[in-house]
GROMACS .gro file of N, CA, C and O in nm:
model
  416
    1MET      N    1 -15.489   6.230 -26.092
    1MET     CA    2 -15.593   6.301 -26.023
    1MET      C    3 -15.697   6.198 -25.977
    1MET      O    4 -15.732   6.105 -26.049
    2LYS      N    5 -15.745   6.217 -25.855
    2LYS     CA    6 -15.850   6.131 -25.800
    2LYS      C    7 -15.966   6.219 -25.756
    2LYS      O    8 -15.946   6.321 -25.690
    3ILE      N    9 -16.088   6.179 -25.794
    3ILE     CA   10 -16.207   6.256 -25.761
    3ILE      C   11 -16.299   6.169 -25.676
    3ILE      O   12 -16.326   6.054 -25.711
    4ARG      N   13 -16.346   6.224 -25.563
    4ARG     CA   14 -16.437   6.151 -25.474
    4ARG      C   15 -16.559   6.236 -25.444
    4ARG      O   16 -16.546   6.355 -25.414
    5TRP      N   17 -16.675   6.174 -25.448
    5TRP     CA   18 -16.799   6.238 -25.403
    5TRP      C   19 -16.810   6.213 -25.254
    5TRP      O   20 -16.799   6.098 -25.209
    6LEU      N   21 -16.832   6.318 -25.175
    6LEU     CA   22 -16.836   6.307 -25.030
    6LEU      C   23 -16.976   6.324 -24.973
    6LEU      O   24 -16.994   6.344 -24.854
    7GLY      N   25 -17.077   6.317 -25.058
    7GLY     CA   26 -17.215   6.333 -25.014
    7GLY      C   27 -17.263   6.474 -25.040
    7GLY      O   28 -17.186   6.567 -25.059
    8ASN      N   29 -17.396   6.488 -25.043
    8ASN     CA   30 -17.459   6.615 -25.079
    8ASN      C   31 -17.401   6.663 -25.211
    8ASN      O   32 -17.395   6.588 -25.307
    9SER      N   33 -17.354   6.785 -25.216
    9SER     CA   34 -17.297   6.838 -25.340
    9SER      C   35 -17.144   6.843 -25.335
    9SER      O   36 -17.081   6.900 -25.423
   10CYS      N   37 -17.084   6.784 -25.234
   10CYS     CA   38 -16.940   6.797 -25.208
   10CYS      C   39 -16.857   6.699 -25.290
   10CYS      O   40 -16.885   6.580 -25.294
   11VAL      N   41 -16.750   6.753 -25.351
   11VAL     CA   42 -16.656   6.674 -25.429
   11VAL      C   43 -16.515   6.708 -25.382
   11VAL      O   44 -16.480   6.824 -25.363
   12GLU      N   45 -16.433   6.603 -25.364
   12GLU     CA   46 -16.291   6.620 -25.329
   12GLU      C   47 -16.208   6.583 -25.452
   12GLU      O   48 -16.230   6.479 -25.513
   13ILE      N   49 -16.114   6.671 -25.487
   13ILE     CA   50 -16.021   6.645 -25.596
   13ILE      C   51 -15.882   6.637 -25.537
   13ILE      O   52 -15.834   6.733 -25.477
   14GLN      N   53 -15.818   6.519 -25.551
   14GLN     CA   54 -15.683   6.499 -25.501
   14GLN      C   55 -15.587   6.492 -25.620
   14GLN      O   56 -15.612   6.419 -25.715
   15GLY      N   57 -15.481   6.570 -25.613
   15GLY     CA   58 -15.383   6.573 -25.721
   15GLY      C   59 -15.266   6.657 -25.678
   15GLY      O   60 -15.225   6.654 -25.562
   16ASP      N   61 -15.212   6.734 -25.773
   16ASP     CA   62 -15.102   6.824 -25.740
   16ASP      C   63 -15.143   6.922 -25.632
   16ASP      O   64 -15.061   6.969 -25.554
   17ILE      N   65 -15.271   6.954 -25.631
   17ILE     CA   66 -15.329   7.040 -25.527
   17ILE      C   67 -15.461   6.975 -25.486
   17ILE      O   68 -15.529   6.916 -25.570
   18ASN      N   69 -15.494   6.979 -25.359
   18ASN     CA   70 -15.615   6.915 -25.308
   18ASN      C   71 -15.726   7.018 -25.293
   18ASN      O   72 -15.710   7.118 -25.224
   19ILE      N   73 -15.838   6.991 -25.361
   19ILE     CA   74 -15.948   7.087 -25.371
   19ILE      C   75 -16.076   7.024 -25.316
   19ILE      O   76 -16.101   6.904 -25.338
   20LEU      N   77 -16.155   7.104 -25.248
   20LEU     CA   78 -16.287   7.061 -25.202
   20LEU      C   79 -16.389   7.160 -25.259
   20LEU      O   80 -16.374   7.280 -25.245
   21ILE      N   81 -16.492   7.106 -25.325
   21ILE     CA   82 -16.597   7.190 -25.383
   21ILE      C   83 -16.725   7.169 -25.302
   21ILE      O   84 -16.765   7.055 -25.278
   22ASP      N   85 -16.788   7.278 -25.263
   22ASP     CA   86 -16.913   7.279 -25.187
   22ASP      C   87 -16.905   7.195 -25.058
   22ASP      O   88 -16.959   7.086 -25.049
   23PRO      N   89 -16.837   7.250 -24.958
   23PRO     CA   90 -16.805   7.176 -24.836
   23PRO      C   91 -16.922   7.155 -24.739
   23PRO      O   92 -16.926   7.211 -24.630
   24ASN      N   93 -17.015   7.072 -24.781
   24ASN     CA   94 -17.118   7.023 -24.690
   24ASN      C   95 -17.121   6.872 -24.706
   24ASN      O   96 -17.215   6.814 -24.758
   25TYR      N   97 -17.013   6.808 -24.663
   25TYR     CA   98 -16.989   6.666 -24.688
   25TYR      C   99 -17.051   6.577 -24.580
   25TYR      O  100 -17.074   6.619 -24.467
   26LEU      N  101 -17.074   6.451 -24.618
   26LEU     CA  102 -17.118   6.347 -24.526
   26LEU      C  103 -17.003   6.254 -24.491
   26LEU      O  104 -17.001   6.194 -24.385
   27THR      N  105 -16.906   6.243 -24.582
   27THR     CA  106 -16.785   6.164 -24.563
   27THR      C  107 -16.667   6.259 -24.556
   27THR      O  108 -16.655   6.350 -24.638
   28GLU      N  109 -16.579   6.240 -24.457
   28GLU     CA  110 -16.463   6.328 -24.439
   28GLU      C  111 -16.369   6.321 -24.560
   28GLU      O  112 -16.349   6.214 -24.617
   29PRO      N  113 -16.308   6.434 -24.596
   29PRO     CA  114 -16.206   6.433 -24.702
   29PRO      C  115 -16.087   6.346 -24.660
   29PRO      O  116 -16.056   6.336 -24.542
   30ASN      N  117 -16.022   6.285 -24.759
   30ASN     CA  118 -15.905   6.200 -24.733
   30ASN      C  119 -15.777   6.279 -24.717
   30ASN      O  120 -15.682   6.231 -24.656
   31SER      N  121 -15.772   6.395 -24.775
   31SER     CA  122 -15.645   6.468 -24.783
   31SER      C  123 -15.653   6.602 -24.711
   31SER      O  124 -15.760   6.650 -24.675
   32LYS      N  125 -15.537   6.664 -24.695
   32LYS     CA  126 -15.527   6.800 -24.643
   32LYS      C  127 -15.575   6.891 -24.755
   32LYS      O  128 -15.516   6.897 -24.862
   33ILE      N  129 -15.683   6.962 -24.732
   33ILE     CA  130 -15.743   7.048 -24.834
   33ILE      C  131 -15.668   7.180 -24.842
   33ILE      O  132 -15.644   7.245 -24.740
   34GLU      N  133 -15.632   7.219 -24.964
   34GLU     CA  134 -15.559   7.344 -24.986
   34GLU      C  135 -15.649   7.456 -25.039
   34GLU      O  136 -15.627   7.573 -25.010
   35ILE      N  137 -15.747   7.418 -25.121
   35ILE     CA  138 -15.840   7.516 -25.179
   35ILE      C  139 -15.982   7.465 -25.160
   35ILE      O  140 -16.012   7.349 -25.187
   36VAL      N  141 -16.070   7.555 -25.113
   36VAL     CA  142 -16.213   7.525 -25.104
   36VAL      C  143 -16.286   7.619 -25.199
   36VAL      O  144 -16.264   7.741 -25.197
   37LEU      N  145 -16.372   7.561 -25.283
   37LEU     CA  146 -16.451   7.636 -25.379
   37LEU      C  147 -16.599   7.618 -25.345
   37LEU      O  148 -16.644   7.506 -25.324
   38VAL      N  149 -16.673   7.728 -25.339
   38VAL     CA  150 -16.817   7.720 -25.312
   38VAL      C  151 -16.889   7.776 -25.434
   38VAL      O  152 -16.853   7.882 -25.487
   39THR      N  153 -16.992   7.705 -25.478
   39THR     CA  154 -17.063   7.745 -25.600
   39THR      C  155 -17.168   7.853 -25.576
   39THR      O  156 -17.186   7.940 -25.659
   40HIS      N  157 -17.238   7.845 -25.460
   40HIS     CA  158 -17.342   7.944 -25.429
   40HIS      C  159 -17.381   7.935 -25.282
   40HIS      O  160 -17.332   7.850 -25.209
   41GLU      N  161 -17.472   8.022 -25.240
   41GLU     CA  162 -17.499   8.045 -25.098
   41GLU      C  163 -17.601   7.951 -25.033
   41GLU      O  164 -17.630   7.966 -24.915
   42HIS      N  165 -17.654   7.855 -25.102
   42HIS     CA  166 -17.750   7.764 -25.038
   42HIS      C  167 -17.681   7.678 -24.932
   42HIS      O  168 -17.572   7.625 -24.956
   43ASN      N  169 -17.746   7.661 -24.816
   43ASN     CA  170 -17.679   7.592 -24.706
   43ASN      C  171 -17.661   7.442 -24.727
   43ASN      O  172 -17.594   7.378 -24.647
   44ASP      N  173 -17.716   7.385 -24.832
   44ASP     CA  174 -17.683   7.246 -24.861
   44ASP      C  175 -17.552   7.235 -24.941
   44ASP      O  176 -17.505   7.125 -24.968
   45HIS      N  177 -17.492   7.349 -24.972
   45HIS     CA  178 -17.364   7.352 -25.042
   45HIS      C  179 -17.249   7.401 -24.956
   45HIS      O  180 -17.134   7.392 -24.997
   46ILE      N  181 -17.278   7.451 -24.838
   46ILE     CA  182 -17.172   7.500 -24.749
   46ILE      C  183 -17.217   7.485 -24.604
   46ILE      O  184 -17.330   7.515 -24.569
   47ASP      N  185 -17.124   7.435 -24.522
   47ASP     CA  186 -17.147   7.422 -24.379
   47ASP      C  187 -17.028   7.488 -24.309
   47ASP      O  188 -16.918   7.432 -24.309
   48PRO      N  189 -17.047   7.607 -24.252
   48PRO     CA  190 -16.935   7.678 -24.189
   48PRO      C  191 -16.864   7.597 -24.080
   48PRO      O  192 -16.743   7.610 -24.063
   49GLU      N  193 -16.935   7.511 -24.008
   49GLU     CA  194 -16.871   7.429 -23.905
   49GLU      C  195 -16.774   7.329 -23.968
   49GLU      O  196 -16.667   7.303 -23.914
   50LYS      N  197 -16.810   7.273 -24.081
   50LYS     CA  198 -16.721   7.179 -24.149
   50LYS      C  199 -16.601   7.253 -24.206
   50LYS      O  200 -16.490   7.199 -24.208
   51LEU      N  201 -16.620   7.376 -24.249
   51LEU     CA  202 -16.507   7.456 -24.296
   51LEU      C  203 -16.403   7.472 -24.186
   51LEU      O  204 -16.283   7.458 -24.211
   52GLU      N  205 -16.448   7.502 -24.065
   52GLU     CA  206 -16.356   7.521 -23.952
   52GLU      C  207 -16.273   7.396 -23.926
   52GLU      O  208 -16.157   7.406 -23.888
   53SER      N  209 -16.330   7.279 -23.946
   53SER     CA  210 -16.260   7.154 -23.917
   53SER      C  211 -16.152   7.121 -24.019
   53SER      O  212 -16.072   7.032 -23.997
   54LEU      N  213 -16.148   7.193 -24.130
   54LEU     CA  214 -16.052   7.163 -24.237
   54LEU      C  215 -15.913   7.222 -24.212
   54LEU      O  216 -15.820   7.190 -24.285
   55GLY      N  217 -15.898   7.308 -24.114
   55GLY     CA  218 -15.768   7.372 -24.091
   55GLY      C  219 -15.749   7.492 -24.181
   55GLY      O  220 -15.844   7.564 -24.211
   56GLU      N  221 -15.627   7.511 -24.230
   56GLU     CA  222 -15.596   7.626 -24.316
   56GLU      C  223 -15.612   7.590 -24.463
   56GLU      O  224 -15.570   7.484 -24.507
   57PHE      N  225 -15.672   7.680 -24.538
   57PHE     CA  226 -15.696   7.662 -24.680
   57PHE      C  227 -15.732   7.797 -24.740
   57PHE      O  228 -15.760   7.892 -24.667
   58GLU      N  229 -15.731   7.805 -24.872
   58GLU     CA  230 -15.779   7.924 -24.943
   58GLU      C  231 -15.925   7.899 -24.979
   58GLU      O  232 -15.958   7.795 -25.034
   59LEU      N  233 -16.012   7.996 -24.949
   59LEU     CA  234 -16.155   7.983 -24.978
   59LEU      C  235 -16.193   8.081 -25.089
   59LEU      O  236 -16.158   8.199 -25.082
   60TYR      N  237 -16.265   8.030 -25.190
   60TYR     CA  238 -16.313   8.112 -25.300
   60TYR      C  239 -16.463   8.089 -25.316
   60TYR      O  240 -16.510   7.975 -25.316
   61ALA      N  241 -16.538   8.199 -25.331
   61ALA     CA  242 -16.683   8.190 -25.344
   61ALA      C  243 -16.739   8.321 -25.399
   61ALA      O  244 -16.676   8.426 -25.386
   62PRO      N  245 -16.860   8.316 -25.454
   62PRO     CA  246 -16.927   8.440 -25.494
   62PRO      C  247 -16.956   8.527 -25.370
   62PRO      O  248 -16.968   8.475 -25.258
   63GLN      N  249 -16.971   8.655 -25.389
   63GLN     CA  250 -16.997   8.748 -25.279
   63GLN      C  251 -17.120   8.708 -25.197
   63GLN      O  252 -17.122   8.726 -25.076
   64SER      N  253 -17.221   8.653 -25.262
   64SER     CA  254 -17.343   8.615 -25.190
   64SER      C  255 -17.316   8.513 -25.079
   64SER      O  256 -17.386   8.511 -24.977
   65VAL      N  257 -17.214   8.430 -25.095
   65VAL     CA  258 -17.178   8.333 -24.990
   65VAL      C  259 -17.130   8.408 -24.866
   65VAL      O  260 -17.172   8.380 -24.754
   66PHE      N  261 -17.043   8.506 -24.886
   66PHE     CA  262 -16.989   8.582 -24.773
   66PHE      C  263 -17.095   8.672 -24.711
   66PHE      O  264 -17.092   8.698 -24.591
   67ASP      N  265 -17.191   8.717 -24.791
   67ASP     CA  266 -17.301   8.799 -24.739
   67ASP      C  267 -17.395   8.718 -24.650
   67ASP      O  268 -17.457   8.773 -24.560
   68ASN      N  269 -17.407   8.588 -24.677
   68ASN     CA  270 -17.503   8.503 -24.606
   68ASN      C  271 -17.443   8.420 -24.493
   68ASN      O  272 -17.517   8.363 -24.414
   69PHE      N  273 -17.311   8.409 -24.486
   69PHE     CA  274 -17.245   8.331 -24.382
   69PHE      C  275 -17.135   8.415 -24.319
   69PHE      O  276 -17.075   8.500 -24.384
   70ASP      N  277 -17.107   8.389 -24.194
   70ASP     CA  278 -17.003   8.462 -24.120
   70ASP      C  279 -16.867   8.396 -24.144
   70ASP      O  280 -16.810   8.334 -24.055
   71ILE      N  281 -16.818   8.407 -24.268
   71ILE     CA  282 -16.689   8.349 -24.305
   71ILE      C  283 -16.613   8.451 -24.390
   71ILE      O  284 -16.671   8.542 -24.446
   72GLN      N  285 -16.483   8.431 -24.399
   72GLN     CA  286 -16.396   8.519 -24.477
   72GLN      C  287 -16.332   8.438 -24.589
   72GLN      O  288 -16.305   8.319 -24.574
   73GLY      N  289 -16.305   8.503 -24.702
   73GLY     CA  290 -16.239   8.437 -24.813
   73GLY      C  291 -16.223   8.530 -24.930
   73GLY      O  292 -16.237   8.652 -24.917
   74ASN      N  293 -16.196   8.472 -25.044
   74ASN     CA  294 -16.172   8.546 -25.168
   74ASN      C  295 -16.299   8.547 -25.252
   74ASN      O  296 -16.351   8.440 -25.287
   75THR      N  297 -16.345   8.665 -25.288
   75THR     CA  298 -16.464   8.678 -25.372
   75THR      C  299 -16.425   8.657 -25.518
   75THR      O  300 -16.328   8.715 -25.566
   76ILE      N  301 -16.503   8.572 -25.586
   76ILE     CA  302 -16.478   8.546 -25.727
   76ILE      C  303 -16.606   8.571 -25.807
   76ILE      O  304 -16.714   8.576 -25.751
   77SER      N  305 -16.587   8.590 -25.936
   77SER     CA  306 -16.698   8.610 -26.030
   77SER      C  307 -16.668   8.535 -26.158
   77SER      O  308 -16.552   8.500 -26.185
   78SER      N  309 -16.770   8.515 -26.238
   78SER     CA  310 -16.752   8.451 -26.367
   78SER      C  311 -16.644   8.524 -26.446
   78SER      O  312 -16.639   8.647 -26.448
   79GLY      N  313 -16.556   8.448 -26.510
   79GLY     CA  314 -16.447   8.506 -26.588
   79GLY      C  315 -16.316   8.511 -26.511
   79GLY      O  316 -16.210   8.529 -26.572
   80ASP      N  317 -16.321   8.496 -26.379
   80ASP     CA  318 -16.198   8.495 -26.299
   80ASP      C  319 -16.124   8.364 -26.319
   80ASP      O  320 -16.179   8.264 -26.366
   81GLU      N  321 -15.996   8.364 -26.281
   81GLU     CA  322 -15.915   8.244 -26.282
   81GLU      C  323 -15.846   8.234 -26.147
   81GLU      O  324 -15.795   8.333 -26.095
   82ILE      N  325 -15.845   8.115 -26.088
   82ILE     CA  326 -15.786   8.091 -25.956
   82ILE      C  327 -15.654   8.019 -25.974
   82ILE      O  328 -15.649   7.910 -26.034
   83ASN      N  329 -15.546   8.078 -25.924
   83ASN     CA  330 -15.411   8.019 -25.927
   83ASN      C  331 -15.370   7.972 -26.067
   83ASN      O  332 -15.300   7.872 -26.081
   84ASN      N  333 -15.411   8.044 -26.169
   84ASN     CA  334 -15.376   8.013 -26.308
   84ASN      C  335 -15.413   7.871 -26.350
   84ASN      O  336 -15.350   7.814 -26.438
   85MET      N  337 -15.515   7.810 -26.284
   85MET     CA  338 -15.550   7.673 -26.320
   85MET      C  339 -15.699   7.641 -26.310
   85MET      O  340 -15.743   7.542 -26.365
   86ILE      N  341 -15.777   7.723 -26.241
   86ILE     CA  342 -15.919   7.696 -26.225
   86ILE      C  343 -15.997   7.813 -26.283
   86ILE      O  344 -15.983   7.926 -26.236
   87GLU      N  345 -16.078   7.785 -26.385
   87GLU     CA  346 -16.162   7.889 -26.445
   87GLU      C  347 -16.295   7.898 -26.370
   87GLU      O  348 -16.353   7.796 -26.334
   88VAL      N  349 -16.342   8.019 -26.350
   88VAL     CA  350 -16.472   8.042 -26.287
   88VAL      C  351 -16.571   8.074 -26.399
   88VAL      O  352 -16.548   8.165 -26.479
   89ILE      N  353 -16.680   7.997 -26.404
   89ILE     CA  354 -16.776   8.005 -26.513
   89ILE      C  355 -16.914   8.039 -26.456
   89ILE      O  356 -16.954   7.984 -26.353
   90ASP      N  357 -16.985   8.126 -26.524
   90ASP     CA  358 -17.121   8.161 -26.484
   90ASP      C  359 -17.214   8.042 -26.504
   90ASP      O  360 -17.204   7.970 -26.603
   91CYS      N  361 -17.303   8.020 -26.409
   91CYS     CA  362 -17.406   7.917 -26.425
   91CYS      C  363 -17.527   7.957 -26.341
   91CYS      O  364 -17.518   8.045 -26.255
   92GLU      N  365 -17.638   7.895 -26.367
   92GLU     CA  366 -17.762   7.928 -26.297
   92GLU      C  367 -17.794   7.822 -26.193
   92GLU      O  368 -17.773   7.703 -26.216
   93CYS      N  369 -17.844   7.864 -26.079
   93CYS     CA  370 -17.895   7.774 -25.977
   93CYS      C  371 -18.026   7.833 -25.926
   93CYS      O  372 -18.029   7.948 -25.881
   94TYR      N  373 -18.132   7.757 -25.932
   94TYR     CA  374 -18.264   7.804 -25.894
   94TYR      C  375 -18.264   7.863 -25.753
   94TYR      O  376 -18.218   7.800 -25.658
   95GLY      N  377 -18.312   7.984 -25.742
   95GLY     CA  378 -18.325   8.050 -25.613
   95GLY      C  379 -18.197   8.105 -25.555
   95GLY      O  380 -18.195   8.153 -25.442
   96SER      N  381 -18.090   8.100 -25.630
   96SER     CA  382 -17.961   8.151 -25.582
   96SER      C  383 -17.943   8.296 -25.623
   96SER      O  384 -17.983   8.336 -25.732
   97GLU      N  385 -17.883   8.374 -25.535
   97GLU     CA  386 -17.851   8.513 -25.567
   97GLU      C  387 -17.742   8.521 -25.673
   97GLU      O  388 -17.743   8.608 -25.760
   98GLU      N  389 -17.645   8.432 -25.660
   98GLU     CA  390 -17.527   8.433 -25.748
   98GLU      C  391 -17.471   8.292 -25.748
   98GLU      O  392 -17.456   8.231 -25.643
   99SER      N  393 -17.437   8.239 -25.865
   99SER     CA  394 -17.388   8.101 -25.874
   99SER      C  395 -17.279   8.091 -25.979
   99SER      O  396 -17.287   8.155 -26.084
  100VAL      N  397 -17.177   8.011 -25.950
  100VAL     CA  398 -17.069   7.988 -26.044
  100VAL      C  399 -17.036   7.838 -26.049
  100VAL      O  400 -17.072   7.762 -25.961
  101CYS      N  401 -16.967   7.799 -26.155
  101CYS     CA  402 -16.913   7.665 -26.169
  101CYS      C  403 -16.762   7.680 -26.184
  101CYS      O  404 -16.712   7.790 -26.211
  102TYR      N  405 -16.691   7.571 -26.170
  102TYR     CA  406 -16.545   7.572 -26.178
  102TYR      C  407 -16.498   7.471 -26.281
  102TYR      O  408 -16.549   7.359 -26.288
  103TYR      N  409 -16.398   7.510 -26.361
  103TYR     CA  410 -16.337   7.422 -26.460
  103TYR      C  411 -16.190   7.409 -26.425
  103TYR      O  412 -16.116   7.507 -26.424
  104TYR      N  413 -16.147   7.285 -26.399
  104TYR     CA  414 -16.008   7.258 -26.356
  104TYR      C  415 -15.940   7.169 -26.455
  104TYR      O  416 -15.990   7.069 -26.495
   0.00000   0.00000   0.00000
């Protein structure tokens, strides 16, 4: 597994599956992204234009992300599991309507 920080809050995880967390990057991802995870609805954690440039992927985020941006994806909540490998954990983020963390 290889982990890269791409600027702002964005992290790329390359391995058996390629994951991007909080897609508001300053450096382009190295790999074809298969799963995008968003922690919360603040715009320094998600940029819808950058999402479009990634091609096809599965998007997972709290409902507040979809309520605040014109994007489609899978709504997740604390306690959920994504593809039997990523746990969704409750966490707090100042000023956020809803926030989660991911354990892979």
